[in-house]
JSON list of C-alpha atoms in Angstrom, two decimals:
[
{"chain": "B", "resi": 2, "resn": "THR", "atom": "CA", "xyz": [0.00, 0.00, 0.00]},
{"chain": "B", "resi": 3, "resn": "LEU", "atom": "CA", "xyz": [1.09, 3.56, -0.58]},
{"chain": "B", "resi": 4, "resn": "GLY", "atom": "CA", "xyz": [0.71, 6.23, 2.06]},
{"chain": "B", "resi": 5, "resn": "VAL", "atom": "CA", "xyz": [1.16, 9.90, 1.36]},
{"chain": "B", "resi": 6, "resn": "LEU", "atom": "CA", "xyz": [1.99, 12.71, 3.72]},
{"chain": "B", "resi": 7, "resn": "ILE", "atom": "CA", "xyz": [2.22, 16.15, 2.18]},
{"chain": "B", "resi": 8, "resn": "LEU", "atom": "CA", "xyz": [3.59, 19.13, 4.03]},
{"chain": "B", "resi": 9, "resn": "ASN", "atom": "CA", "xyz": [3.35, 22.53, 2.40]},
{"chain": "B", "resi": 10, "resn": "ALA", "atom": "CA", "xyz": [5.10, 24.47, 5.16]},
{"chain": "B", "resi": 11, "resn": "PRO", "atom": "CA", "xyz": [8.51, 25.85, 4.13]},
{"chain": "B", "resi": 12, "resn": "VAL", "atom": "CA", "xyz": [11.54, 24.48, 5.91]},
{"chain": "B", "resi": 13, "resn": "THR", "atom": "CA", "xyz": [13.04, 27.41, 7.80]},
{"chain": "B", "resi": 14, "resn": "GLU", "atom": "CA", "xyz": [15.51, 25.65, 10.06]},
{"chain": "B", "resi": 15, "resn": "PHE", "atom": "CA", "xyz": [17.24, 22.34, 9.48]},
{"chain": "B", "resi": 16, "resn": "ARG", "atom": "CA", "xyz": [20.23, 20.98, 11.32]},
{"chain": "B", "resi": 17, "resn": "GLU", "atom": "CA", "xyz": [22.86, 20.01, 8.78]},
{"chain": "B", "resi": 18, "resn": "ILE", "atom": "CA", "xyz": [23.48, 16.26, 8.84]},
{"chain": "B", "resi": 19, "resn": "ASN", "atom": "CA", "xyz": [24.84, 13.80, 6.33]},
{"chain": "B", "resi": 20, "resn": "GLN", "atom": "CA", "xyz": [21.79, 13.09, 4.15]},
{"chain": "B", "resi": 21, "resn": "PRO", "atom": "CA", "xyz": [22.73, 9.54, 3.04]},
{"chain": "B", "resi": 22, "resn": "LEU", "atom": "CA", "xyz": [23.31, 8.76, 6.69]},
{"chain": "B", "resi": 23, "resn": "LEU", "atom": "CA", "xyz": [19.82, 10.05, 7.56]},
{"chain": "B", "resi": 24, "resn": "PHE", "atom": "CA", "xyz": [18.26, 7.50, 5.21]},
{"chain": "B", "resi": 25, "resn": "GLU", "atom": "CA", "xyz": [20.35, 4.72, 6.80]},
{"chain": "B", "resi": 26, "resn": "MET", "atom": "CA", "xyz": [19.44, 5.95, 10.28]},
{"chain": "B", "resi": 27, "resn": "ILE", "atom": "CA", "xyz": [15.74, 5.75, 9.42]},
{"chain": "B", "resi": 28, "resn": "ARG", "atom": "CA", "xyz": [16.24, 2.27, 7.93]},
{"chain": "B", "resi": 29, "resn": "SER", "atom": "CA", "xyz": [17.91, 1.20, 11.20]},
{"chain": "B", "resi": 30, "resn": "PHE", "atom": "CA", "xyz": [15.01, 2.63, 13.21]},
{"chain": "B", "resi": 31, "resn": "THR", "atom": "CA", "xyz": [12.25, 1.01, 11.13]},
{"chain": "B", "resi": 32, "resn": "THR", "atom": "CA", "xyz": [14.02, -2.35, 10.97]},
{"chain": "B", "resi": 33, "resn": "LEU", "atom": "CA", "xyz": [14.69, -2.46, 14.70]},
{"chain": "B", "resi": 34, "resn": "ALA", "atom": "CA", "xyz": [11.11, -1.32, 15.35]},
{"chain": "B", "resi": 35, "resn": "ARG", "atom": "CA", "xyz": [9.82, -4.24, 13.27]},
{"chain": "B", "resi": 36, "resn": "THR", "atom": "CA", "xyz": [12.13, -6.92, 14.67]},
{"chain": "B", "resi": 37, "resn": "LEU", "atom": "CA", "xyz": [12.62, -5.55, 18.21]},
{"chain": "B", "resi": 38, "resn": "ASN", "atom": "CA", "xyz": [15.80, -7.63, 18.13]},
{"chain": "B", "resi": 39, "resn": "LEU", "atom": "CA", "xyz": [19.19, -6.02, 17.58]},
{"chain": "B", "resi": 40, "resn": "SER", "atom": "CA", "xyz": [20.81, -9.18, 16.18]},
{"chain": "B", "resi": 41, "resn": "HIS", "atom": "CA", "xyz": [18.01, -9.72, 13.66]},
{"chain": "B", "resi": 42, "resn": "ALA", "atom": "CA", "xyz": [18.05, -6.04, 12.63]},
{"chain": "B", "resi": 43, "resn": "VAL", "atom": "CA", "xyz": [21.85, -6.12, 12.18]},
{"chain": "B", "resi": 44, "resn": "ALA", "atom": "CA", "xyz": [21.63, -9.25, 10.01]},
{"chain": "B", "resi": 45, "resn": "GLU", "atom": "CA", "xyz": [18.83, -7.82, 7.88]},
{"chain": "B", "resi": 46, "resn": "LEU", "atom": "CA", "xyz": [20.61, -4.49, 7.41]},
{"chain": "B", "resi": 47, "resn": "GLN", "atom": "CA", "xyz": [23.98, -6.22, 6.84]},
{"chain": "B", "resi": 48, "resn": "SER", "atom": "CA", "xyz": [25.42, -3.84, 9.39]},
{"chain": "B", "resi": 49, "resn": "THR", "atom": "CA", "xyz": [27.02, -4.00, 12.83]},
{"chain": "B", "resi": 50, "resn": "ARG", "atom": "CA", "xyz": [25.57, -3.72, 16.31]},
{"chain": "B", "resi": 51, "resn": "GLN", "atom": "CA", "xyz": [27.60, -0.55, 16.90]},
{"chain": "B", "resi": 52, "resn": "THR", "atom": "CA", "xyz": [26.26, 1.09, 13.74]},
{"chain": "B", "resi": 53, "resn": "VAL", "atom": "CA", "xyz": [22.61, 0.35, 14.44]},
{"chain": "B", "resi": 54, "resn": "ARG", "atom": "CA", "xyz": [22.95, 1.49, 18.06]},
{"chain": "B", "resi": 55, "resn": "ARG", "atom": "CA", "xyz": [24.70, 4.68, 16.89]},
{"chain": "B", "resi": 56, "resn": "HIS", "atom": "CA", "xyz": [21.95, 5.37, 14.32]},
{"chain": "B", "resi": 57, "resn": "ILE", "atom": "CA", "xyz": [19.25, 5.00, 16.98]},
{"chain": "B", "resi": 58, "resn": "SER", "atom": "CA", "xyz": [21.19, 7.18, 19.42]},
{"chain": "B", "resi": 59, "resn": "GLN", "atom": "CA", "xyz": [21.68, 9.90, 16.78]},
{"chain": "B", "resi": 60, "resn": "LEU", "atom": "CA", "xyz": [18.00, 9.86, 15.79]},
{"chain": "B", "resi": 61, "resn": "GLU", "atom": "CA", "xyz": [16.98, 10.12, 19.44]},
{"chain": "B", "resi": 62, "resn": "GLU", "atom": "CA", "xyz": [19.34, 13.06, 19.92]},
{"chain": "B", "resi": 63, "resn": "LEU", "atom": "CA", "xyz": [18.12, 14.84, 16.79]},
{"chain": "B", "resi": 64, "resn": "ARG", "atom": "CA", "xyz": [14.46, 14.29, 17.69]},
{"chain": "B", "resi": 65, "resn": "GLY", "atom": "CA", "xyz": [14.96, 15.08, 21.36]},
{"chain": "B", "resi": 66, "resn": "GLU", "atom": "CA", "xyz": [13.09, 11.97, 22.50]},
{"chain": "B", "resi": 67, "resn": "ARG", "atom": "CA", "xyz": [13.71, 8.30, 23.22]},
{"chain": "B", "resi": 68, "resn": "LEU", "atom": "CA", "xyz": [12.48, 5.93, 20.52]},
{"chain": "B", "resi": 69, "resn": "PHE", "atom": "CA", "xyz": [13.26, 2.67, 22.33]},
{"chain": "B", "resi": 70, "resn": "ASP", "atom": "CA", "xyz": [13.56, 1.37, 25.84]},
{"chain": "B", "resi": 71, "resn": "VAL", "atom": "CA", "xyz": [15.82, -1.61, 26.49]},
{"chain": "B", "resi": 72, "resn": "ILE", "atom": "CA", "xyz": [14.39, -3.86, 29.18]},
{"chain": "B", "resi": 73, "resn": "ASN", "atom": "CA", "xyz": [16.27, -7.06, 30.03]},
{"chain": "B", "resi": 74, "resn": "ARG", "atom": "CA", "xyz": [18.26, -6.71, 26.79]},
{"chain": "B", "resi": 75, "resn": "ARG", "atom": "CA", "xyz": [15.00, -6.56, 24.78]},
{"chain": "B", "resi": 76, "resn": "TYR", "atom": "CA", "xyz": [14.06, -3.53, 22.68]},
{"chain": "B", "resi": 77, "resn": "GLU", "atom": "CA", "xyz": [10.61, -1.99, 23.07]},
{"chain": "B", "resi": 78, "resn": "LEU", "atom": "CA", "xyz": [9.24, 1.03, 21.25]},
{"chain": "B", "resi": 79, "resn": "THR", "atom": "CA", "xyz": [8.44, 3.97, 23.49]},
{"chain": "B", "resi": 80, "resn": "PRO", "atom": "CA", "xyz": [5.16, 5.83, 22.87]},
{"chain": "B", "resi": 81, "resn": "GLU", "atom": "CA", "xyz": [7.25, 8.42, 20.99]},
{"chain": "B", "resi": 82, "resn": "GLY", "atom": "CA", "xyz": [8.84, 5.66, 18.91]},
{"chain": "B", "resi": 83, "resn": "GLU", "atom": "CA", "xyz": [5.42, 4.24, 18.05]},
{"chain": "B", "resi": 84, "resn": "ALA", "atom": "CA", "xyz": [4.23, 7.71, 17.04]},
{"chain": "B", "resi": 85, "resn": "ALA", "atom": "CA", "xyz": [7.35, 8.28, 14.89]},
{"chain": "B", "resi": 86, "resn": "LEU", "atom": "CA", "xyz": [7.21, 4.92, 13.07]},
{"chain": "B", "resi": 87, "resn": "PRO", "atom": "CA", "xyz": [4.45, 5.62, 10.49]},
{"chain": "B", "resi": 88, "resn": "SER", "atom": "CA", "xyz": [6.11, 8.79, 9.22]},
{"chain": "B", "resi": 89, "resn": "ALA", "atom": "CA", "xyz": [9.53, 7.06, 9.13]},
{"chain": "B", "resi": 90, "resn": "LEU", "atom": "CA", "xyz": [8.04, 4.27, 7.00]},
{"chain": "B", "resi": 91, "resn": "SER", "atom": "CA", "xyz": [6.43, 6.88, 4.76]},
{"chain": "B", "resi": 92, "resn": "LEU", "atom": "CA", "xyz": [9.77, 8.67, 4.31]},
{"chain": "B", "resi": 93, "resn": "LEU", "atom": "CA", "xyz": [11.45, 5.43, 3.27]},
{"chain": "B", "resi": 94, "resn": "GLY", "atom": "CA", "xyz": [8.61, 4.66, 0.87]},
{"chain": "B", "resi": 95, "resn": "HIS", "atom": "CA", "xyz": [8.83, 8.12, -0.67]},
{"chain": "B", "resi": 96, "resn": "GLY", "atom": "CA", "xyz": [12.60, 7.77, -0.99]},
{"chain": "B", "resi": 97, "resn": "ARG", "atom": "CA", "xyz": [12.27, 4.46, -2.83]},
{"chain": "B", "resi": 98, "resn": "LEU", "atom": "CA", "xyz": [9.62, 5.88, -5.17]},
{"chain": "B", "resi": 99, "resn": "TRP", "atom": "CA", "xyz": [11.80, 8.92, -5.87]},
{"chain": "B", "resi": 100, "resn": "LEU", "atom": "CA", "xyz": [14.82, 6.73, -6.66]},
{"chain": "B", "resi": 101, "resn": "GLN", "atom": "CA", "xyz": [12.67, 4.74, -9.11]},
{"chain": "B", "resi": 102, "resn": "GLY", "atom": "CA", "xyz": [11.38, 7.92, -10.77]},
{"chain": "B", "resi": 103, "resn": "GLN", "atom": "CA", "xyz": [7.83, 7.20, -9.64]},
{"chain": "B", "resi": 104, "resn": "ILE", "atom": "CA", "xyz": [7.23, 10.37, -7.64]},
{"chain": "B", "resi": 105, "resn": "ARG", "atom": "CA", "xyz": [7.30, 13.92, -8.90]},
{"chain": "B", "resi": 106, "resn": "ASP", "atom": "CA", "xyz": [6.42, 17.45, -7.88]},
{"chain": "B", "resi": 107, "resn": "VAL", "atom": "CA", "xyz": [4.72, 19.70, -10.41]},
{"chain": "B", "resi": 108, "resn": "ASP", "atom": "CA", "xyz": [3.97, 23.29, -9.42]},
{"chain": "B", "resi": 109, "resn": "GLY", "atom": "CA", "xyz": [4.12, 22.36, -5.73]},
{"chain": "B", "resi": 110, "resn": "LEU", "atom": "CA", "xyz": [1.72, 19.40, -6.10]},
{"chain": "B", "resi": 111, "resn": "MET", "atom": "CA", "xyz": [2.85, 15.80, -5.70]},
{"chain": "B", "resi": 112, "resn": "GLY", "atom": "CA", "xyz": [2.02, 12.86, -7.95]},
{"chain": "B", "resi": 113, "resn": "MET", "atom": "CA", "xyz": [3.19, 9.28, -7.78]},
{"chain": "B", "resi": 114, "resn": "SER", "atom": "CA", "xyz": [2.84, 6.10, -9.78]},
{"chain": "B", "resi": 115, "resn": "TYR", "atom": "CA", "xyz": [3.46, 2.43, -9.09]},
{"chain": "B", "resi": 116, "resn": "GLU", "atom": "CA", "xyz": [3.55, -0.68, -11.26]},
{"chain": "B", "resi": 117, "resn": "ASP", "atom": "CA", "xyz": [2.97, -3.94, -9.39]},
{"chain": "B", "resi": 118, "resn": "GLY", "atom": "CA", "xyz": [4.93, -6.13, -11.81]},
{"chain": "B", "resi": 119, "resn": "GLN", "atom": "CA", "xyz": [1.82, -7.90, -13.08]},
{"chain": "B", "resi": 120, "resn": "GLY", "atom": "CA", "xyz": [0.76, -5.19, -15.49]},
{"chain": "B", "resi": 121, "resn": "TRP", "atom": "CA", "xyz": [-1.29, -3.09, -13.06]},
{"chain": "B", "resi": 122, "resn": "TYR", "atom": "CA", "xyz": [-0.48, 0.61, -12.74]},
{"chain": "B", "resi": 123, "resn": "TYR", "atom": "CA", "xyz": [-1.55, 2.78, -9.81]},
{"chain": "B", "resi": 124, "resn": "TYR", "atom": "CA", "xyz": [-1.51, 6.57, -9.82]},
{"chain": "B", "resi": 125, "resn": "GLN", "atom": "CA", "xyz": [-2.06, 9.10, -7.07]},
{"chain": "B", "resi": 126, "resn": "GLN", "atom": "CA", "xyz": [-2.04, 12.82, -7.60]},
{"chain": "B", "resi": 127, "resn": "GLN", "atom": "CA", "xyz": [-2.56, 15.71, -5.26]},
{"chain": "B", "resi": 128, "resn": "LEU", "atom": "CA", "xyz": [-5.02, 18.26, -6.58]},
{"chain": "B", "resi": 129, "resn": "PRO", "atom": "CA", "xyz": [-5.24, 21.92, -5.55]},
{"chain": "B", "resi": 130, "resn": "ILE", "atom": "CA", "xyz": [-8.06, 22.98, -3.26]},
{"chain": "B", "resi": 131, "resn": "ASN", "atom": "CA", "xyz": [-10.22, 25.63, -4.92]}
]
């Protein structure tokens, strides 16, 4: 399924961070949120425990809130982590669509397309409010 979140507010302040790293940090967050197991997340991401922990720590610092609690060596999403997860998944989905050339912005309005591999095409387009 495709989910769309559209924000029309201009970005006035953004802390400069390494953009490719941001995508990897979000992948670490969403994978750990799904597995709730650091070893499984590390294997799936083909990463290291240190890297995934660092990504989570950096995201928590940037957001100013804890995303996970670790209880008896088991990861659990905090309420803030649960609230952050849908938008993180949406960001990753939008990033993948953009890389595949399936999302575009025309005159400030977003449109996206998707082919399911079986000949079906799906289109979604934002329309202006009159």
